Short mmCIF file of C-alpha atoms in Angstrom, two decimals:
data_model
loop_
_atom_site.label_atom_id
_atom_site.label_comp_id
_atom_site.label_asym_id
_atom_site.label_seq_id
_atom_site.Cartn_x
_atom_site.Cartn_y
_atom_site.Cartn_z
CA MET A 24 0.00 0.00 0.00
CA PRO A 25 1.58 3.39 -0.99
CA ARG A 26 2.43 5.69 1.89
CA PRO A 27 0.87 9.18 2.03
CA VAL A 28 3.14 12.07 1.10
CA PRO A 29 4.22 14.03 4.22
CA TRP A 30 2.70 17.51 4.57
CA SER A 31 6.11 19.10 5.09
CA ALA A 32 7.30 17.74 1.75
CA ILE A 33 4.21 19.16 0.01
CA VAL A 34 4.80 22.59 1.56
CA LEU A 35 8.48 22.67 0.59
CA ALA A 36 7.74 21.47 -2.94
CA THR A 37 5.10 24.19 -3.29
CA LEU A 38 7.57 26.85 -2.12
CA LEU A 39 10.17 25.65 -4.60
CA PHE A 40 7.60 25.72 -7.42
CA LEU A 41 6.37 29.25 -6.55
CA LEU A 42 9.93 30.48 -6.27
CA HIS A 43 10.75 29.02 -9.68
CA VAL A 44 7.63 30.59 -11.27
CA SER A 45 8.34 33.96 -9.67
CA CYS A 46 11.90 33.96 -10.89
CA SER A 47 10.89 32.99 -14.42
CA ALA A 48 8.11 35.60 -14.64
CA SER A 49 9.86 38.67 -13.29
CA GLY A 50 13.44 37.90 -14.10
CA SER A 51 14.39 40.21 -11.23
CA VAL A 52 15.21 37.51 -8.68
CA LYS A 53 17.99 35.04 -9.42
CA VAL A 54 18.51 31.85 -7.45
CA SER A 55 21.99 30.38 -7.61
CA GLN A 56 22.54 26.66 -8.20
CA ASN A 57 23.93 26.23 -4.65
CA GLU A 58 20.82 27.79 -3.12
CA ALA A 59 18.59 25.50 -5.16
CA LEU A 60 20.57 22.44 -4.04
CA ALA A 61 20.33 23.58 -0.42
CA LEU A 62 16.55 23.89 -0.68
CA GLU A 63 16.35 20.43 -2.26
CA GLU A 64 18.51 18.93 0.53
CA LEU A 65 16.27 20.55 3.14
CA SER A 66 13.27 18.95 1.48
CA ILE A 67 14.94 15.50 1.51
CA GLN A 68 15.87 15.80 5.19
CA SER A 69 12.32 16.76 6.08
CA MET A 70 10.96 13.79 4.16
CA LEU A 71 13.40 11.43 5.93
CA LYS A 72 12.28 12.70 9.32
CA GLU A 73 8.67 12.08 8.39
CA GLU A 74 9.57 8.58 7.18
CA VAL A 75 11.22 7.77 10.52
CA LYS A 76 8.17 8.98 12.44
CA MET A 77 5.88 6.93 10.24
CA ALA A 78 8.09 3.86 10.62
CA ILE A 79 8.02 4.08 14.42
CA ALA A 80 4.26 4.58 14.45
CA SER A 81 3.72 1.57 12.19
CA GLY A 82 5.78 -0.75 14.39
CA ARG A 83 9.16 -1.00 12.69
CA LYS A 84 11.78 -3.04 14.59
CA ARG A 85 13.39 -1.23 17.50
CA GLY A 86 16.15 -3.09 19.29
CA HIS A 87 15.21 -6.77 19.41
CA ARG A 88 11.44 -6.44 19.34
CA LEU A 89 8.59 -4.60 17.67
CA HIS A 90 6.64 -1.97 19.54
CA LYS A 91 3.20 -0.71 18.58
CA PRO A 92 2.42 2.31 20.76
CA ASP A 93 -1.29 2.31 19.86
CA SER A 94 -1.89 -1.26 21.07
CA ASP A 95 -1.90 -3.10 24.37
CA ALA A 96 1.17 -4.86 25.77
CA SER A 97 0.18 -8.40 24.92
CA VAL A 98 2.53 -11.03 23.59
CA LYS A 99 0.83 -11.08 20.20
CA ASN A 100 1.85 -7.47 19.52
CA TYR A 101 5.53 -8.35 19.67
CA SER A 102 7.50 -10.38 17.19
CA HIS A 103 11.04 -11.69 17.14
CA PRO A 104 12.74 -11.23 13.74
CA ILE A 105 13.18 -15.02 13.39
CA LEU A 106 9.81 -16.08 14.80
CA LYS A 107 6.36 -16.62 13.45
CA PRO A 108 3.59 -14.77 15.32
CA GLY A 109 2.34 -16.76 18.27
CA ILE A 110 5.27 -19.21 18.42
CA VAL A 111 6.13 -18.16 21.99
CA ASP A 112 2.57 -18.83 23.11
CA GLU A 113 2.75 -22.23 21.44
CA ILE A 114 5.94 -23.12 23.32
CA ARG A 115 4.48 -22.01 26.63
CA TYR A 116 1.33 -24.00 25.90
CA SER A 117 3.39 -27.12 25.19
CA TYR A 118 4.77 -26.87 28.75
CA ARG A 119 1.38 -26.68 30.42
CA HIS A 120 1.73 -30.22 31.80
CA TYR A 121 4.51 -29.06 34.14
CA ARG A 122 3.42 -27.69 37.47
CA GLU A 123 4.65 -24.18 37.67
CA MET A 124 5.78 -24.51 41.27
CA ILE A 125 6.27 -27.39 43.73
CA LEU A 126 5.51 -27.16 47.43
CA VAL A 127 8.46 -28.01 49.69
CA ARG A 128 7.37 -28.45 53.29
CA GLY A 129 9.66 -27.02 55.93
CA GLY A 130 12.02 -29.07 58.04
CA THR A 131 15.59 -29.53 59.20
CA PHE A 132 18.40 -30.98 57.08
CA TRP A 133 22.16 -31.33 56.87
CA MET A 134 23.52 -28.66 54.56
CA GLY A 135 26.93 -28.71 52.88
CA THR A 136 29.45 -31.50 52.40
CA ASN A 137 31.82 -33.54 54.51
CA ASP A 138 34.71 -32.96 52.09
CA PRO A 139 37.36 -31.01 54.04
CA GLU A 140 39.22 -30.16 50.82
CA SER A 141 36.34 -28.05 49.51
CA THR A 142 37.29 -24.38 49.35
CA THR A 143 33.93 -22.94 48.34
CA GLY A 144 32.32 -22.92 51.79
CA GLU A 145 30.35 -26.19 51.48
CA TYR A 146 32.35 -27.73 54.31
CA PRO A 147 31.51 -28.59 57.03
CA LEU A 148 28.10 -30.24 57.28
CA ARG A 149 25.75 -28.21 59.47
CA GLN A 150 22.13 -28.58 60.46
CA VAL A 151 19.80 -25.92 59.05
CA ALA A 152 16.06 -25.34 59.53
CA VAL A 153 13.94 -24.19 56.57
CA LYS A 154 10.33 -23.01 56.49
CA SER A 155 7.82 -24.18 53.87
CA PHE A 156 8.07 -22.63 50.41
CA TYR A 157 7.24 -23.12 46.75
CA LEU A 158 9.96 -23.51 44.12
CA ASP A 159 9.78 -23.58 40.32
CA ALA A 160 9.93 -27.13 38.99
CA ASN A 161 12.50 -26.05 36.39
CA PRO A 162 14.67 -23.02 35.64
CA VAL A 163 13.00 -20.09 33.89
CA ILE A 164 13.06 -20.80 30.15
CA ASN A 165 13.64 -18.43 27.26
CA ALA A 166 9.96 -18.46 26.30
CA ASP A 167 8.96 -17.33 29.80
CA TYR A 168 11.46 -14.49 29.81
CA TRP A 169 10.41 -13.46 26.31
CA THR A 170 6.83 -13.15 27.50
CA PHE A 171 8.01 -11.03 30.44
CA ARG A 172 9.89 -8.72 28.08
CA ALA A 173 6.83 -8.44 25.86
CA GLN A 174 4.85 -7.19 28.83
CA LYS A 175 7.65 -4.94 30.16
CA LYS A 176 8.72 -3.34 26.90
CA PHE A 177 11.07 -0.77 28.45
CA VAL A 178 13.07 -3.28 30.51
CA ARG A 179 16.66 -3.96 29.45
CA SER A 180 18.88 -6.63 30.95
CA GLU A 181 22.27 -5.95 32.52
CA ALA A 182 24.10 -7.43 29.52
CA GLU A 183 22.11 -5.26 27.12
CA ARG A 184 22.89 -2.12 29.12
CA LYS A 185 26.62 -2.74 29.49
CA GLY A 186 26.92 -4.13 25.95
CA TRP A 187 28.71 -7.44 26.56
CA SER A 188 28.64 -10.75 28.45
CA TRP A 189 30.79 -13.85 29.07
CA VAL A 190 30.57 -16.66 26.50
CA VAL A 191 32.47 -19.96 26.13
CA ASP A 192 35.02 -19.24 23.38
CA ALA A 193 34.67 -22.67 21.73
CA PHE A 194 31.09 -21.88 20.68
CA LEU A 195 31.80 -18.54 18.99
CA SER A 196 31.69 -18.15 15.22
CA ASN A 197 34.90 -17.04 13.52
CA GLY A 198 33.35 -13.69 12.70
CA THR A 199 32.25 -13.02 16.27
CA ARG A 200 35.60 -14.15 17.66
CA LYS A 201 37.42 -11.79 15.30
CA LEU A 202 35.18 -8.72 15.50
CA HIS A 203 33.33 -8.82 18.82
CA ALA A 204 35.27 -10.96 21.33
CA MET A 205 38.03 -10.24 23.80
CA PRO A 206 39.81 -13.22 25.42
CA GLY A 207 39.20 -13.68 29.14
CA PRO A 208 39.90 -16.51 31.60
CA THR A 209 40.77 -19.88 30.06
CA GLY A 210 37.99 -20.92 27.71
CA TRP A 211 35.98 -17.71 28.09
CA ALA A 212 35.60 -14.53 26.04
CA ALA A 213 33.93 -11.20 26.70
CA VAL A 214 31.63 -10.84 23.70
CA LYS A 215 30.06 -7.58 22.60
CA ARG A 216 26.29 -7.64 22.06
CA ALA A 217 25.92 -11.05 23.69
CA HIS A 218 22.79 -11.16 25.84
CA TRP A 219 19.78 -13.32 26.62
CA ASP A 220 18.41 -13.52 23.06
CA ALA A 221 21.84 -13.56 21.39
CA PRO A 222 23.60 -16.15 23.61
CA GLU A 223 26.78 -16.48 21.51
CA GLY A 224 26.97 -12.95 20.18
CA PRO A 225 25.23 -10.81 17.55
CA ASP A 226 25.10 -13.60 14.94
CA SER A 227 23.28 -16.06 17.24
CA THR A 228 19.58 -16.40 18.04
CA LEU A 229 17.20 -18.34 20.27
CA GLU A 230 15.83 -20.37 17.38
CA GLY A 231 15.36 -23.93 18.59
CA ARG A 232 16.19 -22.96 22.19
CA TRP A 233 12.94 -21.59 23.55
CA THR A 234 12.69 -24.41 26.09
CA HIS A 235 16.28 -23.93 27.29
CA PRO A 236 16.95 -21.99 30.50
CA VAL A 237 17.38 -18.27 29.94
CA THR A 238 20.97 -17.09 30.45
CA HIS A 239 23.04 -13.88 30.44
CA LEU A 240 20.89 -12.40 33.21
CA SER A 241 22.33 -10.75 36.31
CA TRP A 242 21.09 -11.13 39.87
CA PHE A 243 19.19 -7.86 39.44
CA ASP A 244 17.52 -9.14 36.25
CA ALA A 245 16.50 -12.40 37.94
CA ARG A 246 15.10 -10.59 40.97
CA GLN A 247 13.14 -8.22 38.74
CA TYR A 248 11.54 -11.12 36.88
CA CYS A 249 10.60 -12.90 40.11
CA GLN A 250 9.10 -9.77 41.67
CA PHE A 251 7.04 -9.10 38.55
CA HIS A 252 5.39 -12.50 39.03
CA GLY A 253 4.88 -12.03 42.77
CA LYS A 254 7.77 -14.32 43.66
CA ARG A 255 11.36 -14.06 44.83
CA LEU A 256 14.71 -15.77 44.46
CA PRO A 257 15.24 -18.77 46.77
CA THR A 258 17.72 -18.57 49.62
CA GLU A 259 20.73 -20.86 49.45
CA PRO A 260 19.38 -23.15 52.23
CA GLU A 261 16.00 -23.36 50.47
CA TRP A 262 17.60 -24.26 47.17
CA GLU A 263 19.76 -26.99 48.69
CA TYR A 264 16.89 -28.30 50.84
CA ALA A 265 14.75 -28.73 47.71
CA THR A 266 17.64 -30.47 45.97
CA ARG A 267 18.08 -32.94 48.82
CA ALA A 268 14.36 -33.60 49.25
CA GLY A 269 13.98 -37.34 49.73
CA VAL A 270 17.73 -38.09 49.85
CA THR A 271 18.82 -36.12 52.97
CA ASN A 272 22.59 -35.61 52.77
CA ARG A 273 23.39 -37.50 49.55
CA ALA A 274 25.85 -36.16 46.98
CA TYR A 275 23.32 -35.89 44.15
CA PRO A 276 19.57 -35.25 44.07
CA TRP A 277 18.95 -38.93 43.24
CA GLY A 278 21.53 -40.52 45.59
CA ASP A 279 25.25 -41.00 46.19
CA ASN A 280 26.21 -42.53 42.83
CA TRP A 281 26.41 -40.61 39.59
CA GLU A 282 23.97 -41.77 36.91
CA ARG A 283 24.29 -41.19 33.19
CA GLN A 284 21.71 -39.12 31.35
CA ARG A 285 20.66 -37.26 34.49
CA ALA A 286 22.35 -33.88 33.99
CA ASN A 287 24.03 -31.70 31.35
CA VAL A 288 27.74 -31.45 32.22
CA TRP A 289 31.04 -31.08 30.35
CA GLN A 290 32.52 -34.36 29.12
CA GLY A 291 35.96 -34.05 27.56
CA GLN A 292 38.97 -31.75 27.70
CA TRP A 293 38.35 -28.13 28.62
CA PRO A 294 37.92 -25.82 26.81
CA HIS A 295 37.96 -27.11 23.22
CA GLU A 296 36.69 -30.68 23.46
CA ASN A 297 33.24 -31.74 24.64
CA ASN A 298 32.29 -35.20 23.37
CA LYS A 299 28.62 -34.53 24.17
CA ALA A 300 28.02 -37.94 25.71
CA ASP A 301 24.86 -36.51 27.26
CA GLY A 302 23.72 -35.24 23.86
CA HIS A 303 24.32 -31.53 24.46
CA ALA A 304 27.24 -29.13 23.98
CA LEU A 305 25.57 -25.95 25.22
CA THR A 306 22.46 -25.57 27.36
CA SER A 307 19.79 -28.25 27.04
CA PRO A 308 15.97 -28.14 27.27
CA VAL A 309 14.78 -28.24 30.87
CA ASP A 310 13.03 -31.54 30.15
CA ALA A 311 15.98 -33.14 28.34
CA PHE A 312 16.47 -35.45 31.35
CA ARG A 313 13.96 -36.95 33.73
CA ALA A 314 13.28 -35.30 37.08
CA GLN A 315 16.39 -35.36 39.26
CA ASN A 316 14.69 -36.18 42.56
CA LEU A 317 11.53 -37.82 43.86
CA VAL A 318 9.80 -34.48 44.40
CA GLY A 319 9.85 -33.69 40.67
CA PHE A 320 12.47 -30.95 40.18
CA PHE A 321 14.36 -30.66 36.89
CA ASP A 322 17.89 -29.37 36.22
CA LEU A 323 18.82 -28.76 39.84
CA ILE A 324 22.42 -29.67 39.07
CA GLY A 325 24.08 -29.14 35.70
CA ASN A 326 22.89 -27.09 32.70
CA VAL A 327 23.12 -23.63 34.36
CA TRP A 328 24.18 -22.15 37.68
CA GLU A 329 21.23 -20.60 39.51
CA TRP A 330 21.09 -17.33 41.41
CA THR A 331 19.98 -17.31 45.04
CA SER A 332 19.18 -14.43 47.40
CA SER A 333 21.97 -15.34 49.83
CA ALA A 334 25.31 -13.60 50.13
CA TYR A 335 28.38 -15.66 49.25
CA VAL A 336 30.79 -15.89 52.14
CA GLU A 337 33.90 -18.06 52.05
CA ARG A 338 34.28 -19.53 55.51
CA MET A 339 38.08 -19.72 55.22
CA VAL A 340 38.39 -15.93 54.73
CA ALA A 341 37.45 -13.17 57.15
CA PRO A 342 34.12 -11.60 56.07
CA HIS A 343 35.46 -8.04 56.11
CA LEU A 344 38.14 -9.03 53.58
CA GLN A 345 35.62 -10.37 51.06
CA SER A 346 33.88 -8.43 48.32
CA ARG A 347 30.08 -8.42 48.25
CA MET A 348 29.00 -11.40 46.16
CA VAL A 349 25.92 -13.58 45.75
CA SER A 350 25.76 -17.35 46.03
CA LEU A 351 24.97 -19.48 42.97
CA LYS A 352 24.09 -23.16 43.17
CA GLY A 353 23.98 -26.29 41.05
CA GLY A 354 26.86 -26.20 38.56
CA SER A 355 26.46 -25.92 34.79
CA TYR A 356 27.23 -27.46 31.42
CA VAL A 357 30.86 -26.29 31.66
CA ASP A 358 31.39 -28.16 34.95
CA SER A 359 32.09 -31.86 35.46
CA VAL A 360 31.24 -34.82 37.67
CA ASN A 361 34.67 -35.19 39.29
CA GLY A 362 35.74 -31.55 39.25
CA ARG A 363 38.57 -32.03 36.74
CA VAL A 364 36.84 -29.52 34.47
CA ASN A 365 36.03 -26.35 36.37
CA MET A 366 33.85 -27.33 39.38
CA ALA A 367 32.24 -30.59 40.53
CA VAL A 368 28.45 -30.67 40.26
CA ARG A 369 26.69 -31.86 43.43
CA CYS A 370 23.98 -30.79 45.84
CA GLY A 371 26.19 -28.72 48.10
CA GLN A 372 28.33 -27.08 45.42
CA ARG A 373 28.34 -23.30 45.41
CA THR A 374 30.16 -20.37 43.88
CA GLY A 375 29.97 -16.61 44.21
CA GLN A 376 29.67 -13.77 41.73
CA LYS A 377 28.92 -10.07 41.87
CA GLN A 378 25.32 -9.06 41.40
CA ASP A 379 25.89 -7.58 37.93
CA TYR A 380 27.65 -10.70 36.61
CA THR A 381 26.25 -12.19 33.39
CA ALA A 382 27.36 -15.31 31.52
CA ALA A 383 26.18 -18.01 29.14
CA ASN A 384 25.95 -20.59 31.94
CA VAL A 385 23.98 -18.64 34.58
CA GLY A 386 20.20 -18.81 35.00
CA PHE A 387 17.67 -18.88 37.84
CA ARG A 388 14.34 -20.17 39.15
CA CYS A 389 11.79 -18.47 41.38
CA ALA A 390 10.52 -19.26 44.88
CA LYS A 391 7.59 -18.20 47.03
CA SER A 392 7.01 -18.46 50.78
CA ALA A 393 4.27 -20.82 52.02
CA PRO A 394 3.68 -19.87 55.68
CA GLU A 395 0.26 -21.54 55.67
CA TYR A 396 2.01 -24.92 55.77
CA ASP A 397 4.16 -24.14 58.80
CA PRO A 398 2.92 -24.92 62.32
CA LYS A 399 1.80 -21.81 64.13
CA PRO A 400 3.27 -21.21 67.60
CA GLU A 401 0.79 -21.71 70.41
CA ALA A 402 -0.24 -18.54 72.23
CA ARG A 403 0.59 -18.55 75.93
CA HIS A 404 -1.65 -16.77 78.45
CA ASP A 405 -0.63 -16.09 82.02
CA SER A 406 -3.36 -14.37 84.08
CA SER A 407 -0.99 -13.81 87.02
CA ASP A 408 0.83 -11.07 85.15
CA PRO A 409 -1.46 -8.67 83.22
CA GLY A 410 1.52 -7.19 81.43
CA LYS A 411 2.21 -10.43 79.59
CA ASN A 412 -1.19 -10.37 77.89
CA ARG A 413 -0.77 -6.91 76.41
CA LYS A 414 -0.73 -6.60 72.65
CA LYS A 415 2.88 -6.16 71.61
CA LYS A 416 3.91 -3.61 69.03
CA LYS A 417 5.03 -4.92 65.69
CA ARG A 418 8.79 -5.00 65.48
CA VAL A 419 10.69 -4.50 62.26
CA PHE A 420 13.70 -6.73 61.81
CA HIS A 421 16.57 -6.14 59.46
CA MET A 422 17.51 -8.82 56.95
CA ARG A 423 19.87 -11.51 58.08
CA ARG A 424 23.52 -10.96 57.39
CA ASP A 425 23.60 -13.62 54.68
CA GLU A 426 20.53 -12.27 52.86
CA LEU A 427 20.57 -9.55 50.20
#
């Protein structure tokens, strides 16, 4: 359909025509060639400005999505350049058979590991009490985060704001490695324009990965997503308690012995050889393996590290000498069973990163408190002392030292 001619272009064209007629009729006013070219350039610039305004109003691509200001913020009004309309809804619908959250009843468990050689703070074993809570059955997937971004059109992730994120160098294209990457720690590269919907840099997409866990999100991004859905990030004790549900203090969610085809981990020589014995080189779909414990949680260990709300404190170093970091749990696809490649995946494994850290192997899942399932303390009444029965004022407590 032809676009209407902008009014400003009509006005300028009319002025040029009248000026030309006036000059031809009277012969008294002469317009130089340079002045005529300047007027023509002004007309072109005005037309370009009008074209830009019309393009924005009609929903031309801006950033990584389309925005239609005159419509509501539903998913159907947003399209990814590589997607058919409605494909995100179809993916979310295909996952309807998963319970969104699983109830974990409170209790006491042994947290950590009995490995004295661990330097990450897992050691020693200690008894911890946890109240009842809900936890997502699987990490947040790309389709879920896409829907969130469709509803919150002005939100930008940490990696998008700073312009780069950490990516495993072995999975970069030659063009990205040459033009957009800067070598980092062994096997890693800081890649420009790598973020949640461009996991390996500007020439990568989410095509075929909508059921994979979303990555390249900072602690702030994860918290924002959880709060938008009326949830929160789990604490480190909550996360580990859910992992050990049904197996108490075992090494893995299913028991003490490693089982094949239960988690996505690195198998081969780091960083250039991964034989993909589990069928995956990068992240895997959250349902690629069966549930890892009897409760029904998926991808608790392996695939991606998961943010928690707890501060990361190394117990071998004085707290005042440590930088402020957040605890992540579970290990990822670049970690291994025995710890020969990066870190060993197991229930108690932990690492720490700053809150603005983003990488291709970091994701999250959401939690929600369930106080209705916890026993309520019995009220005590003592008639001998009237002061004890007075209604106490509500006290406001600060967050615990290990909570953010």
